[in-house]
Coordinates of C-alpha atoms and ligand atoms in Angstrom, one line a residue:
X16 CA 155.2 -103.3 178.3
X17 CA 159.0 -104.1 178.4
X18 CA 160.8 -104.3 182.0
X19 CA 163.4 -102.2 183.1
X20 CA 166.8 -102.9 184.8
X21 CA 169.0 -100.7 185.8
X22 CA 173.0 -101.6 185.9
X23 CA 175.6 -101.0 188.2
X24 CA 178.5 -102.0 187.4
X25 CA 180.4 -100.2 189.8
X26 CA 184.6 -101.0 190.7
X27 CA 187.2 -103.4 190.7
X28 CA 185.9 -107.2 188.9
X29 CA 182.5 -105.7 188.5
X30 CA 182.5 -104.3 185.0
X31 CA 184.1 -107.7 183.6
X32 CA 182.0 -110.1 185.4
X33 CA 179.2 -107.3 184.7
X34 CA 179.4 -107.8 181.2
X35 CA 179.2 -111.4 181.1
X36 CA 175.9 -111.5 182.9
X37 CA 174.6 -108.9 179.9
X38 CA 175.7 -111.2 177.2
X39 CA 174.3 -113.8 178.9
X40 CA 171.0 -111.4 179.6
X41 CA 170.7 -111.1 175.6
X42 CA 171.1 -114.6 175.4
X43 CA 168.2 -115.4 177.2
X44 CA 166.2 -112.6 175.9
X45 CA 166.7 -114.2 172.5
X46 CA 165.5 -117.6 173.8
X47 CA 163.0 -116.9 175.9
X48 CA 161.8 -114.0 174.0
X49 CA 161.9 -111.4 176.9
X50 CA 161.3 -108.0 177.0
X51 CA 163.3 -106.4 178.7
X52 CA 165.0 -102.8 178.7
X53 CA 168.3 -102.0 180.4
X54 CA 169.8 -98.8 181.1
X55 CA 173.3 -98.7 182.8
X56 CA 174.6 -96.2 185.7
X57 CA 177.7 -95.0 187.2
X58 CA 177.9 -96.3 191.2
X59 CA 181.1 -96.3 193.7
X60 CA 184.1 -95.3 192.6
X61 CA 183.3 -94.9 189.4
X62 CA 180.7 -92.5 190.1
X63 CA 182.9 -90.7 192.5
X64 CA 185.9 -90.0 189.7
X65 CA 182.9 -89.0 187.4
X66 CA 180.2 -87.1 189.2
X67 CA 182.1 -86.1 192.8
X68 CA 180.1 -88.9 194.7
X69 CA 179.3 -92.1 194.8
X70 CA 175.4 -92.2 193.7
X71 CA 174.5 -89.3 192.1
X72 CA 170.6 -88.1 192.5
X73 CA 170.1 -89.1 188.9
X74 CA 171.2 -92.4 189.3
X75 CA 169.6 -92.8 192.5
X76 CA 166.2 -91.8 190.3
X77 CA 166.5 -94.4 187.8
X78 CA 167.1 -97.0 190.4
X79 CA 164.1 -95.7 191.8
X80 CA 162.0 -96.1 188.1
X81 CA 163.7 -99.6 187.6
X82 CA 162.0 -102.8 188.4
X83 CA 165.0 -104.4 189.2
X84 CA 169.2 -103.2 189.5
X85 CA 171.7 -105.7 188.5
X86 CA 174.6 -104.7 190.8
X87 CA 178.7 -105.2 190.6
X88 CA 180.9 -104.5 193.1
X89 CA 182.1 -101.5 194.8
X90 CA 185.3 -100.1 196.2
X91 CA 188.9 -100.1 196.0
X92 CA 192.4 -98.7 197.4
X93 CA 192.0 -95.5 195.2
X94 CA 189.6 -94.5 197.8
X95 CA 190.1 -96.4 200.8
X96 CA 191.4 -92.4 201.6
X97 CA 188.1 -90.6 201.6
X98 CA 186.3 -90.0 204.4
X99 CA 183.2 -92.8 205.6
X100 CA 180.5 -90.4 204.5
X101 CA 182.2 -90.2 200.7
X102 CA 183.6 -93.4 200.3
X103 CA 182.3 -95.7 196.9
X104 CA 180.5 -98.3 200.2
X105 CA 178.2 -95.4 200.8
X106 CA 176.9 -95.7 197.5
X107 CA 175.2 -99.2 197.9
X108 CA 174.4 -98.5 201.3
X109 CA 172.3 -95.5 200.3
X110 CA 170.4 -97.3 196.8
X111 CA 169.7 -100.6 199.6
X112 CA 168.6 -97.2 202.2
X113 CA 166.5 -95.4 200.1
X114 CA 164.7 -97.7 198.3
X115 CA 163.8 -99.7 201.3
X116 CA 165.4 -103.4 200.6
X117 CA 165.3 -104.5 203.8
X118 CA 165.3 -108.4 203.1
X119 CA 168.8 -109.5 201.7
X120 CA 168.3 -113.1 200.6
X121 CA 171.9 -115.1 200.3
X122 CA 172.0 -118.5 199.6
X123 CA 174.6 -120.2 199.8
X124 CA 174.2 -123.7 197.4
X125 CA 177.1 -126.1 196.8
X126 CA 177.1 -127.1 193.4
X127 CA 178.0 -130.9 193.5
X128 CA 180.6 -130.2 190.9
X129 CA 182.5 -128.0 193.4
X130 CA 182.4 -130.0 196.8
X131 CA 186.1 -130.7 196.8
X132 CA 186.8 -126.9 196.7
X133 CA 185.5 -126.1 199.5
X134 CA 187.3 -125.1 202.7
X135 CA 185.7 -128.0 204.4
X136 CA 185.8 -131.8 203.9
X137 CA 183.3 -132.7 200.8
X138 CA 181.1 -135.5 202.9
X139 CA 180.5 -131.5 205.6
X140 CA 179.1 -129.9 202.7
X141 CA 177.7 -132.2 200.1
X142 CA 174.4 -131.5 199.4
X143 CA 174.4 -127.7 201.0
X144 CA 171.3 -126.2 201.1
X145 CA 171.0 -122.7 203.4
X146 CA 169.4 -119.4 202.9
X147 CA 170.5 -116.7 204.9
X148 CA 168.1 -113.9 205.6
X149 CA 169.8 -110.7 206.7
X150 CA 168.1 -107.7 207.8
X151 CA 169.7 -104.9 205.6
X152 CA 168.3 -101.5 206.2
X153 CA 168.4 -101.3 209.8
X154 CA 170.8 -102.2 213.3
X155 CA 174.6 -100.6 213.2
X156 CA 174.9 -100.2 209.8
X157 CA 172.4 -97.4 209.8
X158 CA 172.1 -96.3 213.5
X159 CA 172.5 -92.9 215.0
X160 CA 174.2 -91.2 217.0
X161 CA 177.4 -92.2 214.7
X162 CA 180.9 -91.0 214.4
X163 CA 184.4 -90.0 216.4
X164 CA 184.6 -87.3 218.9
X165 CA 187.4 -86.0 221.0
X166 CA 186.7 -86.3 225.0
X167 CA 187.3 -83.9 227.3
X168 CA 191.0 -85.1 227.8
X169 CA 192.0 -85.1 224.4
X170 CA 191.5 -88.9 223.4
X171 CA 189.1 -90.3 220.8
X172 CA 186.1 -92.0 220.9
X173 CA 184.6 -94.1 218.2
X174 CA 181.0 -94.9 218.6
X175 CA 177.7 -96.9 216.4
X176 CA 174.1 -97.6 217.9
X177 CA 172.9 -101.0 217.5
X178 CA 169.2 -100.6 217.0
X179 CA 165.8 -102.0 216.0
X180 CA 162.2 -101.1 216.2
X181 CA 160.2 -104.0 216.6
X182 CA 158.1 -103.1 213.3
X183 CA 162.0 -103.8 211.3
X184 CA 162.2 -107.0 213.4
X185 CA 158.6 -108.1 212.7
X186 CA 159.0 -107.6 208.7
X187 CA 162.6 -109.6 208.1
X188 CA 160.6 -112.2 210.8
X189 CA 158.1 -112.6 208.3
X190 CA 159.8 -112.8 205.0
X191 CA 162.1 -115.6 206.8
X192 CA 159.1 -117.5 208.0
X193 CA 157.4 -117.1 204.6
X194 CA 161.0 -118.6 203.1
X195 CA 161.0 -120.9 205.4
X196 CA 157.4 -122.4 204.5
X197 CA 158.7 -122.7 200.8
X198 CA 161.8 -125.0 202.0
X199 CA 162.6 -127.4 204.5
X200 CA 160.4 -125.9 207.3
X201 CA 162.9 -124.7 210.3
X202 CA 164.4 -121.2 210.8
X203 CA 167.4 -120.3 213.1
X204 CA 166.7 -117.0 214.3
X205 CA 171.1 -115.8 215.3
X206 CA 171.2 -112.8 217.8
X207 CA 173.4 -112.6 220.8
X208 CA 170.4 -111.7 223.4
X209 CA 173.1 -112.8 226.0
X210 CA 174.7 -109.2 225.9
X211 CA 172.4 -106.8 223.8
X212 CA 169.2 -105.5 224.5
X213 CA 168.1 -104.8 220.9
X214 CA 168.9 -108.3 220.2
X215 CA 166.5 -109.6 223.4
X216 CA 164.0 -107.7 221.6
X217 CA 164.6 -109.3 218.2
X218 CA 164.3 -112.6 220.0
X219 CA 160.9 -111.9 221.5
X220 CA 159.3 -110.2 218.1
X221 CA 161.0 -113.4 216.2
X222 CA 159.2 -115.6 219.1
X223 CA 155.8 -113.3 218.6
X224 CA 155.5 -113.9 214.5
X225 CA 156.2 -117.4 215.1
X226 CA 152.4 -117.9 216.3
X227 CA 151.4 -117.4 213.0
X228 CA 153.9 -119.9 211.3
X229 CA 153.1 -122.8 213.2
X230 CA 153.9 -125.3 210.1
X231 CA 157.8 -123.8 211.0
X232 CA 160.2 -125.2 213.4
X233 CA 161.9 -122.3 215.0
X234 CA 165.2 -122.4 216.5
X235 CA 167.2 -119.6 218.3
X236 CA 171.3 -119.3 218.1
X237 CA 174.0 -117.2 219.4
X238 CA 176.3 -115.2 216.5
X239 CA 179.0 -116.7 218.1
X240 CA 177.8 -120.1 218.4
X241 CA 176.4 -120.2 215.0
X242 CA 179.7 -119.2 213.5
X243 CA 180.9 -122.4 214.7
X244 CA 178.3 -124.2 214.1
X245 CA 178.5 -123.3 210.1
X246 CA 182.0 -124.6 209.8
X247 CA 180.9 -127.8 212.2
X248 CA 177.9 -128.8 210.8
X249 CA 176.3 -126.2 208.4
X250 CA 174.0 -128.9 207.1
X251 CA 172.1 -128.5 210.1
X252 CA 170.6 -125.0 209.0
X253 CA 167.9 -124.5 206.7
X254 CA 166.9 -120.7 206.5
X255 CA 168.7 -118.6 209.2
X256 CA 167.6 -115.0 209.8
X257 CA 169.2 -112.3 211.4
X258 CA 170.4 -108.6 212.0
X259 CA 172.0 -106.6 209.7
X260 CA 176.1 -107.1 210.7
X261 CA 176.0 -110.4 212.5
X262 CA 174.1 -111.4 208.6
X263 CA 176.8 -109.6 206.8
X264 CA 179.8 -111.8 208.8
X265 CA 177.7 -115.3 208.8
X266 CA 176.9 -114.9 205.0
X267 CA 180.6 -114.5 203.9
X268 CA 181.4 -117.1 205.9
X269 CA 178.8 -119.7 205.0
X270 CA 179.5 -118.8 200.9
X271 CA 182.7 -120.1 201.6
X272 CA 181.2 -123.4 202.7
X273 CA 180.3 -123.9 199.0
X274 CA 184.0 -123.5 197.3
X275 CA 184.3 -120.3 196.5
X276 CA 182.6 -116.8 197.3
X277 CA 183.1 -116.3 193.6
X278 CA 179.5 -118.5 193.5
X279 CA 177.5 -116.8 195.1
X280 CA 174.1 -114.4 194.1
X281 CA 172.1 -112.3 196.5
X282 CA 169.1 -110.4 196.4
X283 CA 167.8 -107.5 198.4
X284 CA 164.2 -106.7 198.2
X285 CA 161.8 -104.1 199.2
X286 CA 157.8 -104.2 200.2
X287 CA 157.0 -104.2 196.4
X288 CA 159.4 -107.0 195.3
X289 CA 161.1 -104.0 193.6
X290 CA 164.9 -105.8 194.0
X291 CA 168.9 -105.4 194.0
X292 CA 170.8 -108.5 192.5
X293 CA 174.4 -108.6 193.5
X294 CA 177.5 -111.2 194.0
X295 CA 178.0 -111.3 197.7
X296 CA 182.0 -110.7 197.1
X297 CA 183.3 -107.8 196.7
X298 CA 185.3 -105.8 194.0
X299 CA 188.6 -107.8 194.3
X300 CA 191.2 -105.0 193.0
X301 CA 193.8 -107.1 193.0
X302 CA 192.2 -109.1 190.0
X303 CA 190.8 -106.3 188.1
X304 CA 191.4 -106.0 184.9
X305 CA 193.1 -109.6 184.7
X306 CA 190.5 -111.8 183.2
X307 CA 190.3 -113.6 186.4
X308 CA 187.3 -112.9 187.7
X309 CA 184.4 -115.7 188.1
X310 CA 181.6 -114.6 186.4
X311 CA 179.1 -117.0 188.3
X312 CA 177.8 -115.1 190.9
X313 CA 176.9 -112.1 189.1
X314 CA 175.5 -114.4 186.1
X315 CA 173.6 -116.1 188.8
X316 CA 172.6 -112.8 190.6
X317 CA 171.0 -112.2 187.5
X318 CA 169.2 -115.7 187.4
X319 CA 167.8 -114.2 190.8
X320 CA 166.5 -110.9 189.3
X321 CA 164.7 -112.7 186.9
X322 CA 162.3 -114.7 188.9
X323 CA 162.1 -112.3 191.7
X324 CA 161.8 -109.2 190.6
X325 CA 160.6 -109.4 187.1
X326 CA 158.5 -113.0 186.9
X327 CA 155.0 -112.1 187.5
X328 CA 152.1 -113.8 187.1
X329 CA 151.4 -112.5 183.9
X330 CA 154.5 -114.1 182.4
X331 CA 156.3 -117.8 182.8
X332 CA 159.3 -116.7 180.1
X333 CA 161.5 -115.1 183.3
X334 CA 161.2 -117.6 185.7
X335 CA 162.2 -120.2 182.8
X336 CA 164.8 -118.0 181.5
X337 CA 165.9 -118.1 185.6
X338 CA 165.8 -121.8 185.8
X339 CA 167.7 -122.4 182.6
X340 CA 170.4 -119.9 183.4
X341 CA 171.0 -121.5 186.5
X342 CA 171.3 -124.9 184.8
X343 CA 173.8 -123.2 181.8
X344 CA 175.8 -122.4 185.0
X345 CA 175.8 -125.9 186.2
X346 CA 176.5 -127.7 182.5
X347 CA 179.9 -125.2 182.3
X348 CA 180.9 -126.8 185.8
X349 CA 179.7 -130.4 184.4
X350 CA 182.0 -129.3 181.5
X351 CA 185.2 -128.6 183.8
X352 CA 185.0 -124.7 182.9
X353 CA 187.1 -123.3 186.0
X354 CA 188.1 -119.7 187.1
X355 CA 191.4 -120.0 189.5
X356 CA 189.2 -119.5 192.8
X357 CA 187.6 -122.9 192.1
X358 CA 190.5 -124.6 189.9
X359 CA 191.2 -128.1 190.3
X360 CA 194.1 -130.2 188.5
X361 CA 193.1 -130.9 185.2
X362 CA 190.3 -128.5 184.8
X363 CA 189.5 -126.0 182.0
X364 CA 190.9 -123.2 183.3
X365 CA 188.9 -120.1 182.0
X366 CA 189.1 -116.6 182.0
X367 CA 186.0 -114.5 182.6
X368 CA 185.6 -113.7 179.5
X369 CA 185.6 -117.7 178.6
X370 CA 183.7 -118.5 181.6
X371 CA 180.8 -116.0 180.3
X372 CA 181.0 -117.1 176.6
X373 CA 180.4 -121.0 177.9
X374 CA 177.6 -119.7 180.0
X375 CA 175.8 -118.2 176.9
X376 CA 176.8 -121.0 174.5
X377 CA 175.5 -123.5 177.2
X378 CA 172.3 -121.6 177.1
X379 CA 172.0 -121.5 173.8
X380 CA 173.1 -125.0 173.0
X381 CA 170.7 -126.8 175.1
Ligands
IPM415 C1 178.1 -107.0 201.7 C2 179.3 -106.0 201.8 C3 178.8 -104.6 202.1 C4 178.2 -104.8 203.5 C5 179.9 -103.5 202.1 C6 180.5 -103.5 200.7 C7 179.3 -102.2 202.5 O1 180.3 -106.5 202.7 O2 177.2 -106.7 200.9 O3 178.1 -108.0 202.4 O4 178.9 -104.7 204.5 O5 177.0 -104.9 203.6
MG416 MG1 179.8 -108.5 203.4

């Protein structure tokens, strides 16, 4: 029975680096002999001009029906006017709600070929290795009581609740551990129990499941701390785990660590292993349209799909189509193929379009 993926292209860069990952999905279905069905959805902004919001309850049904969604980028200044509950964010926060995928995975790799682009100096980041783990269904983002009201003298009041049960804590606990076990063995758990209750709680669950990881060295960090200490010495972290915003801040931060943000994949899974594969940048408006875009992070979100989602024990083909994307990725770096966010003097600077069409002729070629 063939797979299903839905797309989700969505605004800004993500149609144009959206369709390189597809050529490069057809490549690997023709090597690899996949089979694998993909239907394509409006998501954002794009679903917003179209449909009047942005995930429509169709689209929101075939994500549902899909083993895995391969996911762009949404938003943009056309409607950076619309109110929170409408705006094109809403969209992904409602497919990463409703379909439960708590447990966004973001590594953040430096490819050897890109250490001198990084922010920091190469000898900092050589040989970066970190996953973060960050709890995405739950804490601000989602909690209630939510909004702006007007107090009794006339001012305004913002206000978001910061919480999480102890069954939300115990799950993302266990998926880190269990990520932990399959790497270099420790886990920073990052809250900021200092201050905040609900993250003394998350402490103690963390602290709790560790009993039955005993193989896994566990470490505990302030946010604040740990923001430093990923632009002091990020080689000191293995996999890190954490709460829904302080995971949200640390990740963009560490994926800059590795060059450029334009690298990096995530995935964001449910109970089921049911997933959503997505660059963790955004929609970059001011490079729509341009041919600028890199490519890599959706083409290697889609590396990610494959062996998560849609490798199963019943097939090797999608984990080795997975591995040998991956490697395409890294031959085009070998090669000097660069997108201005990781150009160096005397690269090949590419376009997307050329960064996507090296990609699949790298995959086919070797
Ligand atoms: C991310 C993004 C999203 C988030 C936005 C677009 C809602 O920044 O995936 O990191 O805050 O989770
Ligand atoms: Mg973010």
């Amino acid at each position: 029975m063939s797979k299903q993926i839905l797309c989700l292209p969505g605004d800004g860069i993500g149609p144009e680096i959206m369709a390189q990952a597809l050529k490069v999905l057809d490549a690997a279905k023709q090597r690899f002999g996949l089979n694998i069905e993909v239907s394509h959805g409006l998501v954002g902004g794009a679903a917003i001009d179209h449909d009047g919001v942005p995930l429509s309850d169709e689209t929101l049904d075939m994500a549902r029906n899909s083993d895995a969604i391969l996911f762009g980028a949404v938003g943009g200044p056309k409607w950076d006017h619309l109110p929170m509950a409408g705006r094109p964010e809403k969209g992904l926060l409602q497919l990463r709600s409703e379909l439960d995928l708590f447990a966004n995975l973001r590594p953040a790799i430096l490819f050897p070929q890109l250490a001198e682009t990084s922010s920091l100096k190469p000898e900092l980041v050589a040989g970066l290795d970190i996953l973060i783990v960050r709890e995405l269904t739950g804490g601000i983002y989602f909690g209630e009581p939510r909004g702006v009201r007007t107090l009794e003298n006339g001012e305004r009041e913002g206000f978001n609740t910061y919480v999480y049960r102890e069954s939300e804590i115990r799950r993302i606990a266990k998926v880190a551990f269990e990520a932990a076990r399959k790497r270099g063995r420790r886990l920073c758990s990052v809250d900021k129990s200092n201050v905040l209750e609900v993250t003394g709680l998350w402490r103690e669950v963390v602290i709790d499941e560790s009993a039955s990881y005993n193989d896994v060295e566990l470490s505990h960090m302030y946010v604040d701390n740990a923001a430093m200490q990923l632009v002091r010495a990020p080689k000191q972290f293995d996999v890190m785990v954490t709460g829904n915003m302080f995971g949200d801040i640390l990740s963009d931060c560490a994926a800059m660590l590795t060059g450029s943000i334009g690298m990096l994949p995530s995935a964001s899974l449910n109970e089921k292993n049911q997933g959503m594969y997505e660059p963790v940048h955004g929609s970059a408006p001011d490079i729509a349209g341009e041919n600028k875009a890199n490519p890599l992070a959706q083409i290697l979100s889609l590396a990610m799909l494959l062996r998560y989602s849609l490798a199963d024990g019943s097939s090797l083909a999608e984990a080795a189509a997975a591995d040998a994307i991956e490697k395409a990725v890294s031959d085009v770096l070998d090669k000097g193929y660069r997108t201005g966010d990781i150009a160096f003097d005397g690269c090949q600077l590419a376009g997307t379009v050329e960064m996507g069409d090296a990609v699949v002729e790298c995959l086919l070629n070797t």
